[in-house]
Coordinates of C-alpha atoms and ligand atoms in Angstrom, one line a residue:
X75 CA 50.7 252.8 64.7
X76 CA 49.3 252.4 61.5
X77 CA 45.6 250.9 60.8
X78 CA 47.5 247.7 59.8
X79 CA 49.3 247.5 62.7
X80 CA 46.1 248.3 64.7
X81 CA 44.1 245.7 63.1
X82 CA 46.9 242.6 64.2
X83 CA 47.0 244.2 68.0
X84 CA 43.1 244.0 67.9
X85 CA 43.0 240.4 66.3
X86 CA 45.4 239.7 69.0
X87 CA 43.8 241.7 72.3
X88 CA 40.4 239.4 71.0
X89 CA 42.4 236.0 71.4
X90 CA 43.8 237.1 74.8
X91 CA 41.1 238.4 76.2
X92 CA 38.2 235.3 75.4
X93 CA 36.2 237.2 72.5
X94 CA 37.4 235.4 69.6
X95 CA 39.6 232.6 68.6
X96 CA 40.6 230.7 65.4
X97 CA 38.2 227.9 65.2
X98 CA 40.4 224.3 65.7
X99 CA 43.8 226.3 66.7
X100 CA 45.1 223.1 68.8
X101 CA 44.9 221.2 64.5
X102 CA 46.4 224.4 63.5
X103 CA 43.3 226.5 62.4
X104 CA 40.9 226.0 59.9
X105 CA 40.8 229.4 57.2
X106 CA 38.4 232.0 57.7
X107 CA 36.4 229.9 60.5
X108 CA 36.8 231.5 64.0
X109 CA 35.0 230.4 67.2
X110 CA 33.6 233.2 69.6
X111 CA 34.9 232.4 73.1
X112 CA 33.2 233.6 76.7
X113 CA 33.4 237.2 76.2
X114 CA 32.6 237.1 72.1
X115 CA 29.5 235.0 72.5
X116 CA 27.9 237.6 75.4
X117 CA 28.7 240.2 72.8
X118 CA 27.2 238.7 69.7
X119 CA 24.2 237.8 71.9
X120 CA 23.7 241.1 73.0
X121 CA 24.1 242.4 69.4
X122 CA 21.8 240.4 68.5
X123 CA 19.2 240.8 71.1
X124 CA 20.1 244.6 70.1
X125 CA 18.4 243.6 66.3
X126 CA 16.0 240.8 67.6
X127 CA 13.7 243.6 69.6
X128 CA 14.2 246.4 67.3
X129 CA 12.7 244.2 64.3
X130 CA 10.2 242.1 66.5
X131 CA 9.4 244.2 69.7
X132 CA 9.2 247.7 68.0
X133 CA 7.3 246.5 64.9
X134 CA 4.3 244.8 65.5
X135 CA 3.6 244.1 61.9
X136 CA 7.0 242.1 62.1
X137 CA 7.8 238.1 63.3
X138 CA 10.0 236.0 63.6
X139 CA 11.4 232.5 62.4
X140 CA 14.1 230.2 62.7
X141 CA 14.4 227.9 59.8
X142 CA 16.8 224.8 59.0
X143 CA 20.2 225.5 57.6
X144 CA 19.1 222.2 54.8
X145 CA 16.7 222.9 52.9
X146 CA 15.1 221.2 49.6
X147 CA 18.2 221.6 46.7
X148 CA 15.5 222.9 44.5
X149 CA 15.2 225.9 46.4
X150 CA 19.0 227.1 45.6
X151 CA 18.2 226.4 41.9
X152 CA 14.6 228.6 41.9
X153 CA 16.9 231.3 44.0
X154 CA 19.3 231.0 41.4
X155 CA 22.3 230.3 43.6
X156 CA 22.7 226.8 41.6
X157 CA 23.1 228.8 38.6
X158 CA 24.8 232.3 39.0
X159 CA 26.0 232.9 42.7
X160 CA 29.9 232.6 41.3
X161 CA 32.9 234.9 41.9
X162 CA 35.1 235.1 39.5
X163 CA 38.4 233.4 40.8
X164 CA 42.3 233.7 39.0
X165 CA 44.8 232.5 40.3
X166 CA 49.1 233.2 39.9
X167 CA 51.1 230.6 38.2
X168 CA 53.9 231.2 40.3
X169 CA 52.8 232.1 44.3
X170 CA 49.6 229.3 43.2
X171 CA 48.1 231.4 45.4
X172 CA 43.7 232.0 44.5
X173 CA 42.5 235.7 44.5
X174 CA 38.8 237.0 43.5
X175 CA 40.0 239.1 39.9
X176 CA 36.8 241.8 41.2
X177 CA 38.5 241.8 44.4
X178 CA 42.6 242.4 43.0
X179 CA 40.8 245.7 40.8
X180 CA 38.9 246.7 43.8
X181 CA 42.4 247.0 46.0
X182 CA 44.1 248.6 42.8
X183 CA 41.3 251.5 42.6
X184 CA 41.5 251.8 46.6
X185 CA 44.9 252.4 46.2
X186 CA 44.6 255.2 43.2
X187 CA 41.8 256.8 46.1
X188 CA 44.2 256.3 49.2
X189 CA 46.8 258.1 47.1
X190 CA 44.6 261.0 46.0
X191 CA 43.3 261.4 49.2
X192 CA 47.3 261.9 50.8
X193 CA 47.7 264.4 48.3
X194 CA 44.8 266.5 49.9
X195 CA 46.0 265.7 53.3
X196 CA 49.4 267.5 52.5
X197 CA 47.3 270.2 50.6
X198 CA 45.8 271.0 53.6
X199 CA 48.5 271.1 55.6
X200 CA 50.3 273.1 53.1
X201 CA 47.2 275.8 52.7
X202 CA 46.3 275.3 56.3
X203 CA 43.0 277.2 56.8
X204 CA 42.6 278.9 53.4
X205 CA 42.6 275.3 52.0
X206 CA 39.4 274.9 49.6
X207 CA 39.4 270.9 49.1
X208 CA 36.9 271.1 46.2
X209 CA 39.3 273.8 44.7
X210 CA 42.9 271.7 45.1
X211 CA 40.9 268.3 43.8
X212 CA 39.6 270.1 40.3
X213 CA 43.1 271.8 40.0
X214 CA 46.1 269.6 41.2
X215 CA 48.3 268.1 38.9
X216 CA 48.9 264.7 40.5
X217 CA 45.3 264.4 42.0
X218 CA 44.5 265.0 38.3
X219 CA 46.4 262.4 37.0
X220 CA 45.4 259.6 39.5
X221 CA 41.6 260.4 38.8
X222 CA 42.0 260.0 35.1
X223 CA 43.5 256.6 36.0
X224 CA 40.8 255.6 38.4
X225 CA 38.1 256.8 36.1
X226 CA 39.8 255.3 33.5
X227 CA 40.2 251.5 35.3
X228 CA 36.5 251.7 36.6
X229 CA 34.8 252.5 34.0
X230 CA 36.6 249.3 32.7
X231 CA 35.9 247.7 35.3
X232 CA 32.2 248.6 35.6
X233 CA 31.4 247.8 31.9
X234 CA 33.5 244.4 32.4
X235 CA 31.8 243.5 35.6
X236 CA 28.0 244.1 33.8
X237 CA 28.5 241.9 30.7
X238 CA 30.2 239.5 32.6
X239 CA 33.2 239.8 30.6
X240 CA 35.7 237.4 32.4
X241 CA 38.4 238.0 29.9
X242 CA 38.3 241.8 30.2
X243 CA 38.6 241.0 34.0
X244 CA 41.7 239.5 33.3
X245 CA 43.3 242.3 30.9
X246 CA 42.5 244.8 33.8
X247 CA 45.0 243.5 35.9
X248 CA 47.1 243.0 33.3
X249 CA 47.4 246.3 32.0
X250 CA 47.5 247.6 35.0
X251 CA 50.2 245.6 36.0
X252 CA 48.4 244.4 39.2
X253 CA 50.8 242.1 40.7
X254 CA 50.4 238.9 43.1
X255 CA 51.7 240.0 46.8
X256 CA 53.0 236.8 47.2
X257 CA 55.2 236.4 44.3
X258 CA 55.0 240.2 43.1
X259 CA 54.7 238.8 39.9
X260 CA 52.0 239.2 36.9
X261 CA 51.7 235.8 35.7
X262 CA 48.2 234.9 35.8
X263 CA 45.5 231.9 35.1
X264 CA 42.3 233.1 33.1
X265 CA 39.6 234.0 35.3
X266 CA 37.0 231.8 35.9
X267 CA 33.5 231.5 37.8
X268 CA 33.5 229.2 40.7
X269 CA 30.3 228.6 43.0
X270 CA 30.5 229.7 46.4
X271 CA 27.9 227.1 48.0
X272 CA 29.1 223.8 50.2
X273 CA 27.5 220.6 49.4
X274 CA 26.9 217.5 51.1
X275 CA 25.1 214.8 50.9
X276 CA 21.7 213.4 52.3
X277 CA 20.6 209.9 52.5
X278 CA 21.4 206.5 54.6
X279 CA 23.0 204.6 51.3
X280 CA 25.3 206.0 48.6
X281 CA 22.4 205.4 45.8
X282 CA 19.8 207.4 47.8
X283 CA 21.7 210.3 48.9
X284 CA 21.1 213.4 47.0
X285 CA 23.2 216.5 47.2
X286 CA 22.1 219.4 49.2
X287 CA 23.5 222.7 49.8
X288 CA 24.5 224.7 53.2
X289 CA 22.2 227.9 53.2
X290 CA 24.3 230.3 51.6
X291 CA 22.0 233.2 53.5
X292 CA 18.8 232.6 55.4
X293 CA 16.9 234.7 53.6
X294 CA 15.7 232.0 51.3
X295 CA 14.4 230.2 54.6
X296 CA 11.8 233.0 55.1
X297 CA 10.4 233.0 51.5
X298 CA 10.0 229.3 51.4
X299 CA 7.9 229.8 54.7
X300 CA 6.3 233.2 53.7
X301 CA 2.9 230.8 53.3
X302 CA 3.2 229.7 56.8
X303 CA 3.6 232.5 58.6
X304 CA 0.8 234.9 56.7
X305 CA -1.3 232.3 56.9
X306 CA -0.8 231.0 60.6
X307 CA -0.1 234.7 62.1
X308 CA -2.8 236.0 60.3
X309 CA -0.6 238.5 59.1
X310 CA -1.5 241.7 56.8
X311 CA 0.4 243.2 54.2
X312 CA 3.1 245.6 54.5
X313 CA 4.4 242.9 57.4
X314 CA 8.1 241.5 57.9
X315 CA 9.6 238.1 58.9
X316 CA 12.9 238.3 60.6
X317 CA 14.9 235.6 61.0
X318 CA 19.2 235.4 62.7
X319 CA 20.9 232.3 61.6
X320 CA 24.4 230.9 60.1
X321 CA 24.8 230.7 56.6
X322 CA 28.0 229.3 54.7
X323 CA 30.0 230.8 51.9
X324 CA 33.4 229.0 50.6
X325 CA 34.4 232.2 49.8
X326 CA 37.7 232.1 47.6
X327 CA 39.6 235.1 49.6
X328 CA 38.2 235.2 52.7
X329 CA 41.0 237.3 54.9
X330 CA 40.5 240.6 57.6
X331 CA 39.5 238.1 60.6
X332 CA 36.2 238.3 61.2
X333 CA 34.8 240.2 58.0
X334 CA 34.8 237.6 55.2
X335 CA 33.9 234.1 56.9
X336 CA 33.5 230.7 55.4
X337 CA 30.7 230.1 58.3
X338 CA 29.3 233.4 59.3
X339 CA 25.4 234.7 61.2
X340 CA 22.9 236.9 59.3
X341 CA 20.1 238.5 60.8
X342 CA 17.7 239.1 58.1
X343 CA 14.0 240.9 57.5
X344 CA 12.3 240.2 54.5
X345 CA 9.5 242.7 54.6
X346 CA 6.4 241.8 52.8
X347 CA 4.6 244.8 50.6
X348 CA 2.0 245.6 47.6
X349 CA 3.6 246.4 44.4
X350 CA 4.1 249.7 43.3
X351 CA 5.0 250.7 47.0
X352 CA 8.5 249.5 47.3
X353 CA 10.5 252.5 46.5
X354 CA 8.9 254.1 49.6
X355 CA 9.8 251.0 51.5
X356 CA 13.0 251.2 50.4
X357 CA 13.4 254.6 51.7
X358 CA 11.9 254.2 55.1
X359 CA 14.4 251.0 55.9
X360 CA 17.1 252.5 54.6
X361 CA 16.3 255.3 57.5
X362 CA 15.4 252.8 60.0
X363 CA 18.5 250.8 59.4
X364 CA 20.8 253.8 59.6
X365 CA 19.4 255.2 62.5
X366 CA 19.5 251.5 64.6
X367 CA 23.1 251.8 63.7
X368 CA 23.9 255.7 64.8
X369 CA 21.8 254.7 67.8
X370 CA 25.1 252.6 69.1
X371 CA 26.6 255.8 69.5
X372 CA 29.9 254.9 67.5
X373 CA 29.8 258.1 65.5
X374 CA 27.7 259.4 62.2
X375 CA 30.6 259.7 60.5
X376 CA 31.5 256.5 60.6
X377 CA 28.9 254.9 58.1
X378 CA 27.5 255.5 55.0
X379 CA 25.2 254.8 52.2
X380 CA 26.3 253.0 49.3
X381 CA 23.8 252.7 46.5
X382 CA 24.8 250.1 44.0
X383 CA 25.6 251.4 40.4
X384 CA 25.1 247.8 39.4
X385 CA 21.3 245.9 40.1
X386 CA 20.8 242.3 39.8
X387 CA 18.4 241.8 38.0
X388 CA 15.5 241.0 40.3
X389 CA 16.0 244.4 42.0
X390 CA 14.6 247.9 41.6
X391 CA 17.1 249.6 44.3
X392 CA 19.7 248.5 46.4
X393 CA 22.3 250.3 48.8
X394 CA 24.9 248.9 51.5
X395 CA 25.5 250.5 54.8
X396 CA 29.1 250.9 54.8
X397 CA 31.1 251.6 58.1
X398 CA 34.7 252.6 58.7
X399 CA 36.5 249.7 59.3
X400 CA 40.4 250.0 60.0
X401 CA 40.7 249.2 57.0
X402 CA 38.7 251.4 55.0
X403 CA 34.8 251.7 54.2
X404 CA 33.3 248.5 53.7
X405 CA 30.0 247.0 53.4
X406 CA 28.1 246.2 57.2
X407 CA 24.6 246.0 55.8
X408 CA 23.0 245.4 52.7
X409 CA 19.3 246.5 51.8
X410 CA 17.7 245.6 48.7
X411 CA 14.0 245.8 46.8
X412 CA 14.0 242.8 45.6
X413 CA 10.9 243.0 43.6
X414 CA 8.6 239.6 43.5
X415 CA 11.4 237.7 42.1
X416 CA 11.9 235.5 45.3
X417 CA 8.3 235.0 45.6
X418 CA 7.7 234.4 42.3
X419 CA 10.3 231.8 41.6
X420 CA 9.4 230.1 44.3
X421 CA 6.2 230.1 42.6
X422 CA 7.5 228.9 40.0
X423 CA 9.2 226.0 40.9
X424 CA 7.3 224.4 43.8
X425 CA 3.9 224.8 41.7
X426 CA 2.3 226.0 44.6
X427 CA 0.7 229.3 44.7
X428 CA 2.2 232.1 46.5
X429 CA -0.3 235.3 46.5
X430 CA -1.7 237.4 48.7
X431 CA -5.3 238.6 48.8
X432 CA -5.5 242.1 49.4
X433 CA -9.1 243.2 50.8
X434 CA -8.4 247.0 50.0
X435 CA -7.6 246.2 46.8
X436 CA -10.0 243.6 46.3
X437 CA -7.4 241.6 44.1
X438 CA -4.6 238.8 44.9
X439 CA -1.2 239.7 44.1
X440 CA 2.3 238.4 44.5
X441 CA 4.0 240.5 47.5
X442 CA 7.0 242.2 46.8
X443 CA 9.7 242.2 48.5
X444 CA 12.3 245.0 50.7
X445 CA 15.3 243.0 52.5
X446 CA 17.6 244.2 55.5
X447 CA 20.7 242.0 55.6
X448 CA 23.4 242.5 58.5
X449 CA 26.1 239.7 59.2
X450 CA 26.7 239.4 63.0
X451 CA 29.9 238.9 62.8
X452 CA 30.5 241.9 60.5
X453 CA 29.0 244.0 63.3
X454 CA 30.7 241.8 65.9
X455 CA 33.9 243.5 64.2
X456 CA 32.5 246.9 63.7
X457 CA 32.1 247.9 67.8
X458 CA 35.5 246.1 68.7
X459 CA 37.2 247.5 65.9
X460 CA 35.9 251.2 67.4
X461 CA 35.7 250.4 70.5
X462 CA 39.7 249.5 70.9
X463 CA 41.6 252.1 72.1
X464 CA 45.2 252.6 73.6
X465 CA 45.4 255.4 75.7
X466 CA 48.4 257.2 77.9
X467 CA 47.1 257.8 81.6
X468 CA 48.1 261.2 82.8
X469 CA 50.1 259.0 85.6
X470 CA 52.1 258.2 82.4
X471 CA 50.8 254.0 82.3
X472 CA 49.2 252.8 79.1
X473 CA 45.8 250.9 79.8
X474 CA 43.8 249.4 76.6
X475 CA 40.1 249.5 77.1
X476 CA 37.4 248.8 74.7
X477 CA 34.7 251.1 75.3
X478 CA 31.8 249.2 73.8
X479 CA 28.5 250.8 74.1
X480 CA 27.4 249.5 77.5
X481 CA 24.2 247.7 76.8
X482 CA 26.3 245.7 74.1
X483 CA 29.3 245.3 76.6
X484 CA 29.9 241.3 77.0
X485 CA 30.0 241.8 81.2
X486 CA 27.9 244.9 83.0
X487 CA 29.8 245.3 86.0
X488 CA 32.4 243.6 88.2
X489 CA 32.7 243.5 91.5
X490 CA 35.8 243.2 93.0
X491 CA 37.0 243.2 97.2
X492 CA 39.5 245.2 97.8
X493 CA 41.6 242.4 100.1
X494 CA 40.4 239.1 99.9
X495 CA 40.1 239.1 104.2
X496 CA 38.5 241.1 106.7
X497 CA 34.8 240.3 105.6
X498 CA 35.6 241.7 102.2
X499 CA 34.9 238.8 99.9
X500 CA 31.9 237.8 101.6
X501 CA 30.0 241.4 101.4
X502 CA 31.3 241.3 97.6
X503 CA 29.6 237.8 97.0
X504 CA 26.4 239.5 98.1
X505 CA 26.8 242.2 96.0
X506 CA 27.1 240.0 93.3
X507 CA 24.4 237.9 94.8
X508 CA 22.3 241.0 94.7
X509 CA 22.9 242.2 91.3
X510 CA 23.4 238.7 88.9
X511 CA 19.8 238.4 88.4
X512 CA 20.1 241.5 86.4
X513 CA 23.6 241.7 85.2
X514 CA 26.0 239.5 83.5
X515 CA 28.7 240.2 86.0
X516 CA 32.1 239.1 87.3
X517 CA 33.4 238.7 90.5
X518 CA 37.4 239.0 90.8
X519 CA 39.5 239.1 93.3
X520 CA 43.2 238.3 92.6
X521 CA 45.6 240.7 92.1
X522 CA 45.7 244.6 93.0
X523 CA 42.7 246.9 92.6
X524 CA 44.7 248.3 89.6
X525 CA 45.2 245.6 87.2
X526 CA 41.8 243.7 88.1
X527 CA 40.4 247.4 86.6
X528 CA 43.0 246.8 83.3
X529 CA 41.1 243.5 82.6
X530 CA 37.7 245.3 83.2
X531 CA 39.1 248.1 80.8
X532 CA 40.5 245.4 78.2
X533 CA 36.9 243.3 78.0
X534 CA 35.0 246.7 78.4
X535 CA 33.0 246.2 81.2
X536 CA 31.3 249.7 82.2
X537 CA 31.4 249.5 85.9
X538 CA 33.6 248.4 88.6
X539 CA 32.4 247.9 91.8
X540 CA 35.1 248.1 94.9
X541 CA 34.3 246.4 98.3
X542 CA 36.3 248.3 101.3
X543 CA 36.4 248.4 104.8
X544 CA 34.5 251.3 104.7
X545 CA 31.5 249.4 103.2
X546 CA 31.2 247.3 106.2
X547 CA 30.7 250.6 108.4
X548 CA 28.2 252.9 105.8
X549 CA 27.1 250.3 103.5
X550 CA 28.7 252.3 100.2
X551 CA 30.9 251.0 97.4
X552 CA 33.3 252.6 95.3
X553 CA 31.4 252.6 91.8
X554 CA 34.5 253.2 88.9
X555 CA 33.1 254.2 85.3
X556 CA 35.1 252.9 82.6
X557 CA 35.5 255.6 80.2
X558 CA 36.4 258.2 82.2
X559 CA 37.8 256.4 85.0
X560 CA 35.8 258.9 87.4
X561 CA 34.9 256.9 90.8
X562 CA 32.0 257.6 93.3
X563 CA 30.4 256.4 96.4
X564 CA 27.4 254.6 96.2
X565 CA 24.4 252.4 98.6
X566 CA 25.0 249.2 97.9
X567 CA 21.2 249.3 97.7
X568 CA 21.4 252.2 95.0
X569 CA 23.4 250.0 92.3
X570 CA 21.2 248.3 90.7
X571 CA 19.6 251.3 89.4
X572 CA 22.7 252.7 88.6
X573 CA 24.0 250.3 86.6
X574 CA 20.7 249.6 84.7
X575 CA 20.1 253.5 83.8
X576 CA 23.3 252.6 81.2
X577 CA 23.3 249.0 80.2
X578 CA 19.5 248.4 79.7
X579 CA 19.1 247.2 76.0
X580 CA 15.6 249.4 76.8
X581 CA 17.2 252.9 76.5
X582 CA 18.6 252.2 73.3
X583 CA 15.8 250.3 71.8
X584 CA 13.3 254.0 73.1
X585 CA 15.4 256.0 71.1
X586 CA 14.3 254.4 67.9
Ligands
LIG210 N1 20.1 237.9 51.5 C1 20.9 238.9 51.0 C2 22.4 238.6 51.3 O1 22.8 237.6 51.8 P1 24.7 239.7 51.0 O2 25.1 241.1 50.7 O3 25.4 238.6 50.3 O4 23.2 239.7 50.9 C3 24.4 240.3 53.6 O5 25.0 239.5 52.6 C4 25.3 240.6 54.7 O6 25.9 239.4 55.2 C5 26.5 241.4 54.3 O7 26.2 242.8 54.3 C6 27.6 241.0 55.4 O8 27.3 241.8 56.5 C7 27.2 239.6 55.7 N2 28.2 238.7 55.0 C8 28.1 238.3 53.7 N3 29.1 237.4 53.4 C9 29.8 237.3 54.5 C10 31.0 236.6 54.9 N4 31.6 235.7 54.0 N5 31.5 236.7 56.1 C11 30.9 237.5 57.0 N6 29.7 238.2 56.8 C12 29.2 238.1 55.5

């Protein structure tokens, strides 16, 4: 199957099976807005619970908020989202369909890499274990001539994309006879900038309504309240404020499910520091961040750093975690120094004063600023997107199970009877009795033993507990692990601790 193919099956398996669905289906759907159903929601809690303590339980220079979605207008224009958060947007005369022009080059230069990178797969193969990659890259003829191309349409690109040069955006695709993959043709609009925020309106009567803007991210929430907190929590610089919210974006292409939303959650740390230290800051988050993610146990090799060539402005240093979606390396996380700029605007244009006095340093000083930025939903995708697997039993039967890290998994353990007579169900309910307190769990028992463990498998829960007529003689249960399918005998009175030793949000939060 290829990752394409892999990617519809998962969209698909995440409908069926209650994690996420496409947000007002029965009207037809609304684009790039999903809804998270009964399994998605315990999973996106637990992710963010997963964030929540790390930031706010681990640090105890770090607190945090929960601000409104509205907020004054005159915040987005000090920001400088009123102003210059655009993409630039073209569109073909004949499909009509929209595309981000960034976005079309993007593709075209991921192609040039996928490309390259076959060549060196059939190198390999070729050479088998005498094969020096390094060696066949600096010497191949055709990975030669694709790299002259992509060096030659990103430096365009890169040089285009810093002046802002919507034109030479344009000529790009052109000359590169980038084609619409609707109408496969190269007939386009000129590229233009178009603001990503929604407006509404606020106000009883038309006259006194003014327009405000749905928070395009929630980090502006914290600096507008930066104030408040020092102030009120007493706080002392280096400390954080962390803050998980939705923000809106009407992003122009917004495709790949889950990863680019029109309404999407951020869970967001502005950390708080003196001047002059940021670049150390920078580093030690960019550790912390890396590490929180590894932690999951979903493989080193799946993410990596991504320091941006380009710097807005504001910023001294910036970098995205990037994990391997099945569709390629793309960003999860973004963390940025962003300098006093926030601050400072903010300043700016409320006319209030926004310093801190330092007592070390004697002197006030406007704080600057490190951000971590993770969208939920992004990392909502990122474990069921590794987590999805399709395997062949050795019985020769297919199962599907998504091994999500336990203490992430949407339901802990279920327990299921083995007949639904005989005293079964009854010993099972107080089973369940015993361990719901604890454990989001699920009691089943229609069906065989066999496919009540295929839905387990297919919503990931790690354990499966069976009730037989044993267990009314010696008090045991048949515990079944997920992953490896292996199944033991266990007290009744002994589960609890079994089942906690894996899913306890504690054992990965002590490893950080
Ligand atoms: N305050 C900084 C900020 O918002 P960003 O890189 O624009 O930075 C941060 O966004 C993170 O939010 C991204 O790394 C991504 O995980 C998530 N994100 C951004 N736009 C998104 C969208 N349209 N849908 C889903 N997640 C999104």
């Amino acid at each position: 199957m290829t990752q394409d193919e892999l990617f519809k099956v998962l969209v698909a398996h995440c409908k069926e099976y209650g994690f996420i669905f496409p947000s007002s289906e029965i009207y037809d759907g609304l684009a790039a807005v999903y809804d998270y159903g009964q399994m998605g929601v315990e999973l996106k809690n637990n992710i963010k619970q997963y964030w929540w303590n790390a930031m706010t339980r681990l640090n105890e220079n770090i607190v945090g908020i929960d601000s409104c979605i509205f907020m004054h207008p005159r915040i987005w224009e000090a920001s400088g989202h009123v102003g210059a958060f655009n993409d630039p947007l073209i569109d073909n005369k004949d499909s009509k369909k929209r595309y981000r022009a960034d976005v079309l080059i993007e593709d075209f230069l991921g192609k040039i890499e996928e490309k390259m990178n076959k060549e060196v797969e059939k190198g390999r193969k070729r050479f088998g274990e005498a094969f020096n990659e390094e060696q066949f890259r600096a010497t191949n003829p055709n990975v030669l001539r694709e790299k002259a191309k992509y060096d030659e349409v990103h430096g365009r690109y890169k040089k285009a994309e810093e002046a802002n040069d919507l034109a030479e955006y344009r000529q790009i695709i052109i000359d590169n006879n980038i084609v619409c993959p609707i109408s496969g043709t190269c007939n386009w609009t000129d590229v233009r900038q178009f603001n990503l925020m929604f407006s509404t309106s606020m106000g009883s009567t038309a006259e006194g309504a003014s327009t405000i803007y749905l928070r395009p991210e929630t980090a502006q929430g914290i600096f507008v309240n930066y104030l408040n907190v020092q102030k009120t929590g007493r706080m002392k610089i280096p400390f954080g404020i962390a803050q998980i919210g939705k923000a809106f974006r009407n992003e122009i292409v917004a495709r790949q499910f889950i990863f680019r939303m029109r309404e999407f959650e951020q869970m967001e740390m502005q950390f708080f520091i003196k001047p002059g230290t940021e670049l150390e800051w920078f580093k030690k988050w960019k550790e912390q961040r890396m590490k929180w993610h590894v932690n999951l146990g979903m493989g080193a090799e799946n993410y990596r750093f991504h320091d941006h060539e380009k710097l807005a402005h504001y910023a001294n240093a910036a970098t995205d975690i990037e994990f391997q979606f099945p569709f390629g390396f793309k960003e999860l996380e973004g963390i940025h120094s962003r300098t006093n700029w926030d601050l400072g605007r903010h300043q700016q244009y409320s006319g209030r004063k926004i310093e801190y006095f330092d007592p070390e340093e004697g002197a006030a000083y406007t704080p600057y600023v490190v951000e971590t930025s993770i969208g939920v939903d992004r990392m909502v995708l990122a474990v069921l997107s590794h987590s999805f697997k399709e395997e062949k039993l050795e019985n020769g039967e297919n199962r599907v199970v998504l091994s999500i890290p336990a203490p992430l998994a949407p339901v802990k353990a279920a327990v299921l009877p083995l007949v639904k007579k005989d005293g079964l169900p009854e010993l099972a309910q107080k089973v369940m009795d015993e361990l719901k307190f604890d454990f989001n769990c699920q009691y089943e028992e229609k069906d065989s033993i066999g496919k009540r463990y295929r839905r387990q498998d297919a919503i990931g829960t790690p354990f499966c507990i069976t009730v037989d007529h044993q267990s009314l003689e010696d008090g045991c249960v048949t515990v079944r692990e997920r992953d490896t399918m292996a199944q033991e005998r266990v007290k009744i009175e002994d589960l609890r601790a079994l089942i906690d030793s894996k899913v306890n949000l504690n054992n990965l939060l002590r490893n950080l």
